[in-house]
mmCIF file of C-alpha atoms and ligand atoms in Angstrom:
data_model
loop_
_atom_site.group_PDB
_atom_site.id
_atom_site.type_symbol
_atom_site.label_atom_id
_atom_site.label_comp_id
_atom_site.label_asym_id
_atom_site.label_seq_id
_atom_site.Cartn_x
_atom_site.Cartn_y
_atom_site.Cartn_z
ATOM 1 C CA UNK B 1 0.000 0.000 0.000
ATOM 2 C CA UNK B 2 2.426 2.517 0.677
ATOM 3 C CA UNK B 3 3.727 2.923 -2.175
ATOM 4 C CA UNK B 4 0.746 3.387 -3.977
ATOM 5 C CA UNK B 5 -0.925 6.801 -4.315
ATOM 6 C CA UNK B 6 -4.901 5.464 -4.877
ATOM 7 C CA UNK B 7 -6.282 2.592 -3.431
ATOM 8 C CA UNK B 8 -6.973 -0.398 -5.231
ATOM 9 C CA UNK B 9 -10.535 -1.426 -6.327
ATOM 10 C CA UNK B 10 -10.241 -5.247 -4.714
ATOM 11 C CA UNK B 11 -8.433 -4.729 -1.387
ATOM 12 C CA UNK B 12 -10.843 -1.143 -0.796
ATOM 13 C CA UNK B 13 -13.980 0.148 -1.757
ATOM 14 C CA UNK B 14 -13.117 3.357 -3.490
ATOM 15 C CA UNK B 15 -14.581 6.652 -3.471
ATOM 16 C CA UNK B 16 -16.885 7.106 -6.003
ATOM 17 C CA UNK B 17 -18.497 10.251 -7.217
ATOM 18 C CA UNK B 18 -20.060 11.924 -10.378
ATOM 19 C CA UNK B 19 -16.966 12.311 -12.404
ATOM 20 C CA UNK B 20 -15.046 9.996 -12.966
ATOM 21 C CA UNK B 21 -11.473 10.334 -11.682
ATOM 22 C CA UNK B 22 -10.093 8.090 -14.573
ATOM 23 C CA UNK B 23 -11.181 7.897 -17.551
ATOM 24 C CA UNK B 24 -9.336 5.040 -20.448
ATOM 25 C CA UNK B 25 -10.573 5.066 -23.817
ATOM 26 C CA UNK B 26 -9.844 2.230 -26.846
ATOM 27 C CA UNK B 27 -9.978 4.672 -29.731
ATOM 28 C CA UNK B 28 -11.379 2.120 -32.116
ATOM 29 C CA UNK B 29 -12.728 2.823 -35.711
ATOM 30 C CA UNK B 30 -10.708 5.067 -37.608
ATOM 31 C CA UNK B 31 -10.193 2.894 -40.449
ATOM 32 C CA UNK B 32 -13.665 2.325 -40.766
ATOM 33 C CA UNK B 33 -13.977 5.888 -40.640
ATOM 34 C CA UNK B 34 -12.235 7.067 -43.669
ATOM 35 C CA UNK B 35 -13.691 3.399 -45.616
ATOM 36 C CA UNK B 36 -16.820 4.955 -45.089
ATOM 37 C CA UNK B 37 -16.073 8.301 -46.768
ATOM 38 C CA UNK B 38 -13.824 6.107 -49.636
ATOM 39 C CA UNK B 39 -10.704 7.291 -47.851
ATOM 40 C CA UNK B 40 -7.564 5.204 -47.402
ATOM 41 C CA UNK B 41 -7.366 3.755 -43.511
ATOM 42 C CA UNK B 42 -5.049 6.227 -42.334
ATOM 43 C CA UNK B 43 -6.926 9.091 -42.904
ATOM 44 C CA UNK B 44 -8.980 8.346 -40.184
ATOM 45 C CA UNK B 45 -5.882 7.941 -37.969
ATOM 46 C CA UNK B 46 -5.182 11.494 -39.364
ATOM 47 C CA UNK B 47 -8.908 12.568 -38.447
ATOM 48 C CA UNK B 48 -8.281 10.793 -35.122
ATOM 49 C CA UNK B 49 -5.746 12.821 -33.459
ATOM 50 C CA UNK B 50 -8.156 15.795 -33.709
ATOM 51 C CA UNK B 51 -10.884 13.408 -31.645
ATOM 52 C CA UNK B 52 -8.242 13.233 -29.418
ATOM 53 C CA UNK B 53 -7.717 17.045 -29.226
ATOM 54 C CA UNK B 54 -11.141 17.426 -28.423
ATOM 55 C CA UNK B 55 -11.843 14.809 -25.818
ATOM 56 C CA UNK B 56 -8.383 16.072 -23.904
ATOM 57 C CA UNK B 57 -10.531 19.586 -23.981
ATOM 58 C CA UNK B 58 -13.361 17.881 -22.615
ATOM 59 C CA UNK B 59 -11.666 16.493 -19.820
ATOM 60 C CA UNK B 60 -10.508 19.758 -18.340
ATOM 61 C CA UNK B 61 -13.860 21.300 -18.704
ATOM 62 C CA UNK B 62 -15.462 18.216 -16.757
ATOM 63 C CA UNK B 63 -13.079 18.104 -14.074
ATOM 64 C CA UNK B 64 -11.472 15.020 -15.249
ATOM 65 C CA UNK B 65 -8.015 14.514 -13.574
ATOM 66 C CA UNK B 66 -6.665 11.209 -15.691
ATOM 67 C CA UNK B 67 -7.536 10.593 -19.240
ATOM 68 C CA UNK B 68 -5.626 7.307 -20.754
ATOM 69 C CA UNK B 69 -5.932 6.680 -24.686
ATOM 70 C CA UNK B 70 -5.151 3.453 -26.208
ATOM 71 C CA UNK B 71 -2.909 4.646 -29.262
ATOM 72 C CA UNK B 72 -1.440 1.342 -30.592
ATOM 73 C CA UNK B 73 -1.442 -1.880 -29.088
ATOM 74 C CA UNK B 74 1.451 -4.770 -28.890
ATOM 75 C CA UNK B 75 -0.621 -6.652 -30.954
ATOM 76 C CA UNK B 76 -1.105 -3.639 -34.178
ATOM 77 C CA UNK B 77 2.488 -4.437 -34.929
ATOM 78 C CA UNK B 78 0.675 -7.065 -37.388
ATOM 79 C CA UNK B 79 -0.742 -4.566 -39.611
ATOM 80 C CA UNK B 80 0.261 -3.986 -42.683
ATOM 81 C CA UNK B 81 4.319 -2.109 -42.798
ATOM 82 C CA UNK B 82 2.757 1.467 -44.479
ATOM 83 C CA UNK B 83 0.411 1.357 -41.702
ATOM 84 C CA UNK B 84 2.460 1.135 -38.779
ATOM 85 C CA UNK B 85 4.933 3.421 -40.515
ATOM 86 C CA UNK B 86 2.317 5.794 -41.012
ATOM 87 C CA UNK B 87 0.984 5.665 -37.207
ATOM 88 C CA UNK B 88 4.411 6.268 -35.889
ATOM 89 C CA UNK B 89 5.182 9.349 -37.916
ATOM 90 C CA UNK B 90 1.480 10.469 -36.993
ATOM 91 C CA UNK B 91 2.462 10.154 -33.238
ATOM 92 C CA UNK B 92 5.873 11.892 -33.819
ATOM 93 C CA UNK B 93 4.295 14.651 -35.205
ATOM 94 C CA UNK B 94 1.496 15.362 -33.540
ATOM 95 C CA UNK B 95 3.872 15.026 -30.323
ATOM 96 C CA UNK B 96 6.112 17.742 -31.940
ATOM 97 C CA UNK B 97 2.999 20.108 -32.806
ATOM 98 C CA UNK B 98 0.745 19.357 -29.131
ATOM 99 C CA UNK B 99 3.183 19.434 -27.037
ATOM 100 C CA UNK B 100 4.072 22.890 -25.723
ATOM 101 C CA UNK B 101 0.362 23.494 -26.057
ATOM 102 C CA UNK B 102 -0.359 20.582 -23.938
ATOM 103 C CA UNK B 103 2.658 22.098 -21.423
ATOM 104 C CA UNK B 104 0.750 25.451 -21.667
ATOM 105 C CA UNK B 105 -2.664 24.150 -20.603
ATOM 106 C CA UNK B 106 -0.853 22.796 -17.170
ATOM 107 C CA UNK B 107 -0.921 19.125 -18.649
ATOM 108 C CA UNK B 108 0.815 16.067 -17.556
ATOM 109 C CA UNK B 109 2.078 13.920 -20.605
ATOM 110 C CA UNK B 110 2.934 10.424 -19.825
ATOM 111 C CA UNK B 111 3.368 7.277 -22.660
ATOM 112 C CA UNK B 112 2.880 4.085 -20.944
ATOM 113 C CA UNK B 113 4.124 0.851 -23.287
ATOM 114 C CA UNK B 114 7.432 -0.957 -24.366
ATOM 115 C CA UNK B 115 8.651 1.790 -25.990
ATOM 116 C CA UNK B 116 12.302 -0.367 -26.480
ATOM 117 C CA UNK B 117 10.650 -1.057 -30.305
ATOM 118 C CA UNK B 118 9.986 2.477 -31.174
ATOM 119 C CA UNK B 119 12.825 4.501 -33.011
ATOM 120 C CA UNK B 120 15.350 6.485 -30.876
ATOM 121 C CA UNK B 121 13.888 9.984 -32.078
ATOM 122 C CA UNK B 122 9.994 8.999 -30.940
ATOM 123 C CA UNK B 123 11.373 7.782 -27.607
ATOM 124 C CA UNK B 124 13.564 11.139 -27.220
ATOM 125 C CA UNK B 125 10.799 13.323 -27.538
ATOM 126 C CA UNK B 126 8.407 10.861 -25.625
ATOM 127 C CA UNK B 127 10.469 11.469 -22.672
ATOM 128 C CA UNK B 128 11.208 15.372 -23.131
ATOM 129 C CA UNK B 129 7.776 15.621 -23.426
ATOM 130 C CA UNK B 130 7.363 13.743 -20.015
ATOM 131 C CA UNK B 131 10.132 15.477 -18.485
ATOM 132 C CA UNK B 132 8.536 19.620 -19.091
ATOM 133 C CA UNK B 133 5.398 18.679 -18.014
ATOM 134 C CA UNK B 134 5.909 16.361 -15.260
ATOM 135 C CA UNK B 135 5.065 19.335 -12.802
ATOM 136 C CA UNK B 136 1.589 20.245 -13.915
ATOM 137 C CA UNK B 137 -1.755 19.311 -12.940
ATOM 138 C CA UNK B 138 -4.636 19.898 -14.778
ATOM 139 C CA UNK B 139 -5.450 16.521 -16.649
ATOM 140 C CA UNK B 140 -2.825 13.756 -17.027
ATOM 141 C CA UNK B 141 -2.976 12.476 -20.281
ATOM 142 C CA UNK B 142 -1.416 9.031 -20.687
ATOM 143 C CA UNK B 143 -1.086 7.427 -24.266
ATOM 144 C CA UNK B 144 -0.578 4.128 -24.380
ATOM 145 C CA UNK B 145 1.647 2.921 -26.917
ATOM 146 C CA UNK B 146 3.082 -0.739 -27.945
ATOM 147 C CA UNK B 147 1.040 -1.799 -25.092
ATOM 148 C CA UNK B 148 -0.503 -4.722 -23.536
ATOM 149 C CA UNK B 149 -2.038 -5.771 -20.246
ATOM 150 C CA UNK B 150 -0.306 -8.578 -20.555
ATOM 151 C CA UNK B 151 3.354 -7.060 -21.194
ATOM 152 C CA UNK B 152 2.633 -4.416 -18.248
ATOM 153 C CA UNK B 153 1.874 -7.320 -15.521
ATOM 154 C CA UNK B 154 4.916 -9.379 -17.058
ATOM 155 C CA UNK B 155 6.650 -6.575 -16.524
ATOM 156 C CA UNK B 156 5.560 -5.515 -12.956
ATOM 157 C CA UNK B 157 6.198 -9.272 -11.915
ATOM 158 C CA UNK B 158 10.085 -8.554 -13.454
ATOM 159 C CA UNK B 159 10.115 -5.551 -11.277
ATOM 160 C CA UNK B 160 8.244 -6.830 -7.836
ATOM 161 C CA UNK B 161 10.996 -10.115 -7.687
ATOM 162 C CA UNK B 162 13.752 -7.830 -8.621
ATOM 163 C CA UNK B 163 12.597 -5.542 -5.897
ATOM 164 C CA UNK B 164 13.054 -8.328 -2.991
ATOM 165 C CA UNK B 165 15.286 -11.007 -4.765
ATOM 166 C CA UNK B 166 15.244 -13.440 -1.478
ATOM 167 C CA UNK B 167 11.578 -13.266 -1.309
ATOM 168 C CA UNK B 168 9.945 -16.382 -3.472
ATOM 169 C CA UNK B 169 5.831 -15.916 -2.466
ATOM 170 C CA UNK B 170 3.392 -14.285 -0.098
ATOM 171 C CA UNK B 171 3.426 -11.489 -2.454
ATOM 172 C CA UNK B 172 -0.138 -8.594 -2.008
ATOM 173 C CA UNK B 173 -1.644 -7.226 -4.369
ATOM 174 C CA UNK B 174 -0.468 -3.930 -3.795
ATOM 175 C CA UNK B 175 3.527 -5.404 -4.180
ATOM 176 C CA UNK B 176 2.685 -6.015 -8.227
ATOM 177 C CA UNK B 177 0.516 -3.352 -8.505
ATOM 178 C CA UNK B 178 2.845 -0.820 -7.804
ATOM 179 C CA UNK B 179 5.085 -1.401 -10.521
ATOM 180 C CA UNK B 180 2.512 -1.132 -12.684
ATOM 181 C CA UNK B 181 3.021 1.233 -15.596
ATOM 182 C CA UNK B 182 0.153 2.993 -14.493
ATOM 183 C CA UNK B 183 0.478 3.117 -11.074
ATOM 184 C CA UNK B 184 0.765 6.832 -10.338
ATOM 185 C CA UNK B 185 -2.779 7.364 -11.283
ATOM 186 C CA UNK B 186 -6.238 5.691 -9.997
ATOM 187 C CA UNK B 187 -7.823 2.661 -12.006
ATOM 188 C CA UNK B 188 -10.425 3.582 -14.618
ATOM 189 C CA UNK B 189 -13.620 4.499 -12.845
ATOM 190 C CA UNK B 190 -15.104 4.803 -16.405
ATOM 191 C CA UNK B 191 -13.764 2.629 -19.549
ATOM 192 C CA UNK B 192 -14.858 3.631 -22.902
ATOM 193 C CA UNK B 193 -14.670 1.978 -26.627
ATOM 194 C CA UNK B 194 -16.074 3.310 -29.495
ATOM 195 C CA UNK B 195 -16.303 1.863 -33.022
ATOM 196 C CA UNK B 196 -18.902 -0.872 -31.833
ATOM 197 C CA UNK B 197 -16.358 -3.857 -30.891
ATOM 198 C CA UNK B 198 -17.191 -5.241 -26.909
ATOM 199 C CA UNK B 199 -13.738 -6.474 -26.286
ATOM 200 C CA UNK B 200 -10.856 -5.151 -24.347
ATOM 201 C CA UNK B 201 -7.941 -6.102 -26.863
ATOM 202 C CA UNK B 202 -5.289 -6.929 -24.031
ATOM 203 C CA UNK B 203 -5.797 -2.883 -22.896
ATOM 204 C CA UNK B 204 -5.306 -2.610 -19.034
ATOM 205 C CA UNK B 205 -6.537 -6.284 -17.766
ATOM 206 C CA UNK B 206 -5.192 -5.557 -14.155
ATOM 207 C CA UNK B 207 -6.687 -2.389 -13.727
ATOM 208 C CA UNK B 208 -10.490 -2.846 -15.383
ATOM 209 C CA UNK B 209 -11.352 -5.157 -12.649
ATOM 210 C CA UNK B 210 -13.952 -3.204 -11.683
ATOM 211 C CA UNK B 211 -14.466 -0.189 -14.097
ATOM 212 C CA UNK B 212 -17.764 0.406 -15.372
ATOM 213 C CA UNK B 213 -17.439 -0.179 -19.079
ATOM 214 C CA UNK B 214 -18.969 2.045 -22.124
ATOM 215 C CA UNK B 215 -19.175 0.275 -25.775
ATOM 216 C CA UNK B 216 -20.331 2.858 -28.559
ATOM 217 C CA UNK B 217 -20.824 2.555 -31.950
ATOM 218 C CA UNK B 218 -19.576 6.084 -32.576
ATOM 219 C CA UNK B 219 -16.197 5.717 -34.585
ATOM 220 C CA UNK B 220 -13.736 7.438 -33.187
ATOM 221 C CA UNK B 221 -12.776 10.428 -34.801
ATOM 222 C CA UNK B 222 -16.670 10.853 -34.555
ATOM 223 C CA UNK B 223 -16.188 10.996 -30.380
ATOM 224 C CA UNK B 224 -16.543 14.177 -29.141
ATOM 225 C CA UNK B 225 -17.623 16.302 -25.720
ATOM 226 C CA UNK B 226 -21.077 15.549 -26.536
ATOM 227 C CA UNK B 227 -20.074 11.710 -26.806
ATOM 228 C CA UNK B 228 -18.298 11.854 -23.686
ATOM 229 C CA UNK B 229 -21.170 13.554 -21.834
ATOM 230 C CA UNK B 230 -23.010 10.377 -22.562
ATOM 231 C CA UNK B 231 -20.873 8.576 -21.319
ATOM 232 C CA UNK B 232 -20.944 10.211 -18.505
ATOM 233 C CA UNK B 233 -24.412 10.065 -17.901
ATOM 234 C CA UNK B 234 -24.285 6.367 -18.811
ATOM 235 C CA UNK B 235 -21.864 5.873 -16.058
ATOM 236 C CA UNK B 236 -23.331 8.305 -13.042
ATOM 237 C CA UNK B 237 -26.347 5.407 -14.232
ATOM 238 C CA UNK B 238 -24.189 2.712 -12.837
ATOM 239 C CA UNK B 239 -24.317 1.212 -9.036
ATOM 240 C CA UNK B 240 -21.342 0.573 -8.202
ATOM 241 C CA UNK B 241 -21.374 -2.269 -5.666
ATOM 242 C CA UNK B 242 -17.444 -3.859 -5.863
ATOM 243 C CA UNK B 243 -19.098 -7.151 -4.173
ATOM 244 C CA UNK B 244 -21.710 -5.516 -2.284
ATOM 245 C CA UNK B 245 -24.937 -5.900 -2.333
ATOM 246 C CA UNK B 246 -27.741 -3.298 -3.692
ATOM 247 C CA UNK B 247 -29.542 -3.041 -0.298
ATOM 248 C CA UNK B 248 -26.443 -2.410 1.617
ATOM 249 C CA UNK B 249 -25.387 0.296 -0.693
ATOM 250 C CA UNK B 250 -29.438 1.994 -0.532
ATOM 251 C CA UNK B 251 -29.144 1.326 3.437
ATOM 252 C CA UNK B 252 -27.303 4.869 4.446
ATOM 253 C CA UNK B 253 -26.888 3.404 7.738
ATOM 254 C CA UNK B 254 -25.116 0.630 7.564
ATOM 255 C CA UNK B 255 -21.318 1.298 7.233
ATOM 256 C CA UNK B 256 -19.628 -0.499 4.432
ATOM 257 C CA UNK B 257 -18.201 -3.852 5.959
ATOM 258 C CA UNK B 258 -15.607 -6.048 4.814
ATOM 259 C CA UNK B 259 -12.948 -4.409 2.830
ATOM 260 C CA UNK B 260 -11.175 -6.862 0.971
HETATM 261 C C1 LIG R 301 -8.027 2.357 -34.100
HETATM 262 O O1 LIG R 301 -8.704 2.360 -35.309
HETATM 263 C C2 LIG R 301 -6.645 2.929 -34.236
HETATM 264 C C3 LIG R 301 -5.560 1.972 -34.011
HETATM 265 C C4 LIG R 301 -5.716 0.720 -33.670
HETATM 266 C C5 LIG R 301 -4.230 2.474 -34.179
HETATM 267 P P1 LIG R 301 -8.576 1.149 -36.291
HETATM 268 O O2 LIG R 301 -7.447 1.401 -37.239
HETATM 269 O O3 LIG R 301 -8.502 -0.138 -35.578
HETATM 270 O O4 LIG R 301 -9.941 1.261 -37.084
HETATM 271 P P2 LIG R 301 -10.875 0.069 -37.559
HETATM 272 O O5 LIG R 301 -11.187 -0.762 -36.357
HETATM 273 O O6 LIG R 301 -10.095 -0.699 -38.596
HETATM 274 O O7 LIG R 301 -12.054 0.767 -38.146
HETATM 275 C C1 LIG R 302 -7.395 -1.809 -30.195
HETATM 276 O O1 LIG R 302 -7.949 -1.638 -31.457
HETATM 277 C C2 LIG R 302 -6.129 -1.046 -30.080
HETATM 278 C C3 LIG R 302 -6.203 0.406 -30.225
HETATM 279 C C4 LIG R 302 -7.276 1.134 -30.378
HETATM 280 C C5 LIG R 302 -4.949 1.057 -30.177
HETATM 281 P P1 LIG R 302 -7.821 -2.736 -32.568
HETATM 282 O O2 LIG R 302 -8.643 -2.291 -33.716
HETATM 283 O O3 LIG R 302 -6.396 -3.029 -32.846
HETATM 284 O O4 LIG R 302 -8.473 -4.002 -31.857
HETATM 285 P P2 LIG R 302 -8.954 -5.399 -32.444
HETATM 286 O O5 LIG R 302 -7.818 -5.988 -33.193
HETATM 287 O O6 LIG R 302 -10.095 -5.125 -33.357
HETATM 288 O O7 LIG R 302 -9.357 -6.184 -31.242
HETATM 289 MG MG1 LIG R 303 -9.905 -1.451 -34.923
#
């Protein structure tokens, strides 16, 4: 626990309120997108970095403190060579362009990922862009980028032996959790994909345990404030019971019992 700044959803029941503290967002659709309008694929990616302009926006109106976007998963390596090549010159540049705006608007930039794939240039600016705005405080925005649930627990495991080599079991929850690449923010009170799929496509499997999750239609460089805000309604919606039951959470006077 104590190195963990939020508590976790399975050993605590969390604070819950209106807005959502954490919002993390599959950005699914763009190449059905620009198919639609007779486009090739990555104009939608194109079209999608301005849906992601706008939803970062959104966030800081609503009070939003963490937004986390899915950019490109371990697994999108298997499109096709232009593709990828396209997407990584799309993030490099839109990196270059956003990010003193981002710095000016009191951001936080983080990239969470195996970034040890991505050229030396992208992982330069990556962490520039980390270091100048690792003091501010509006929204952080986290883009997630070669990742996978999978390779981010894999990884904390590395790091949670490493941290006590003579210890072999009896490790909490909280010990792998913490080396988490997310672990500086809260988990996802509010998980969102657009483009109509219902799966989570190996996005953050540790942390979803018990987020309330959107699926939309909407293709993503469709998504919007307007989107968002019914999402948001969608989610205030939700009971939130993390195990308990719907009477004890109506029944004001019964204190919640039975943390983990
Ligand atoms: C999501 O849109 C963007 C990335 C995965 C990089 P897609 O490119 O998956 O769009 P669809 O699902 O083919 O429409
Ligand atoms: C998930 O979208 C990954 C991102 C949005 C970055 P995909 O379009 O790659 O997911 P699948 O392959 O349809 O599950
Ligand atoms: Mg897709």
């Amino acid at each position: 626990m104590a190195n963990l700044p939020f508590s976790s959803s399975t050993t605590e029941i969390p604070q819950v309120g209106d807005t959502p503290r954490h919002v993390a967002i599959i950005m699914d659709g763009n190449g059905r997108w620009a198919r639609k309008r007779l486009m090739p694929r990555v104009a939608g990616h194109s079209r999608g970095v301005e849906a992601v302009r706008g939803t970062i926006r959104a966030c800081i109106d609503r009070g939003i403190p963490y937004l986390t976007l899915f950019a490109f998963s371990s697994e999108n390596w298997r499109r096709p060579a232009d593709e990828v090549s396209f997407l990584m010159q799309l993030f490099l540049r839109s990196l270059q362009k956003e990010i003193e705006r981002m710095h000016a608007n009191n951001i936080r930039f983080r990239v969470v990922g195996d970034l040890s794939r991505f050229e030396g240039a992208l992982v330069r600016l990556i962490r520039d862009a980390e270091a100048l705005t690792a003091g501010n405080s509006a929204l952080v925005v986290t883009i997630a980028a070669n990742y996978g649930g999978r390779w981010d627990i894999l990884q904390a495991v590395d790091k949670m032996l490493a941290a006590e080599p003579e210890k072999r079991s009896g490790f909490s929850e909280e010990n792998l959790a913490e080396h988490l690449a997310l672990a500086y923010g809260p988990e996802p009170d509010l998980f969102i994909r657009t483009g109509g799929e219902q799966r989570i496509s190996n996005f953050l499997l540790w942390q979803l345990a018990y987020s309330e999750l959107y699926f939309t239609d909407t293709l993503w460089p469709d998504f919007d404030d307007g989107e968002l805000q019914k999402a948001i309604a969608w989610y205030r919606g939700r009971e939130r019971r993390f195990g308990r039951t719907s009477e004890q959470l109506s029944d004001k006077t019964q204190k919640s019992s039975g943390n983990a």
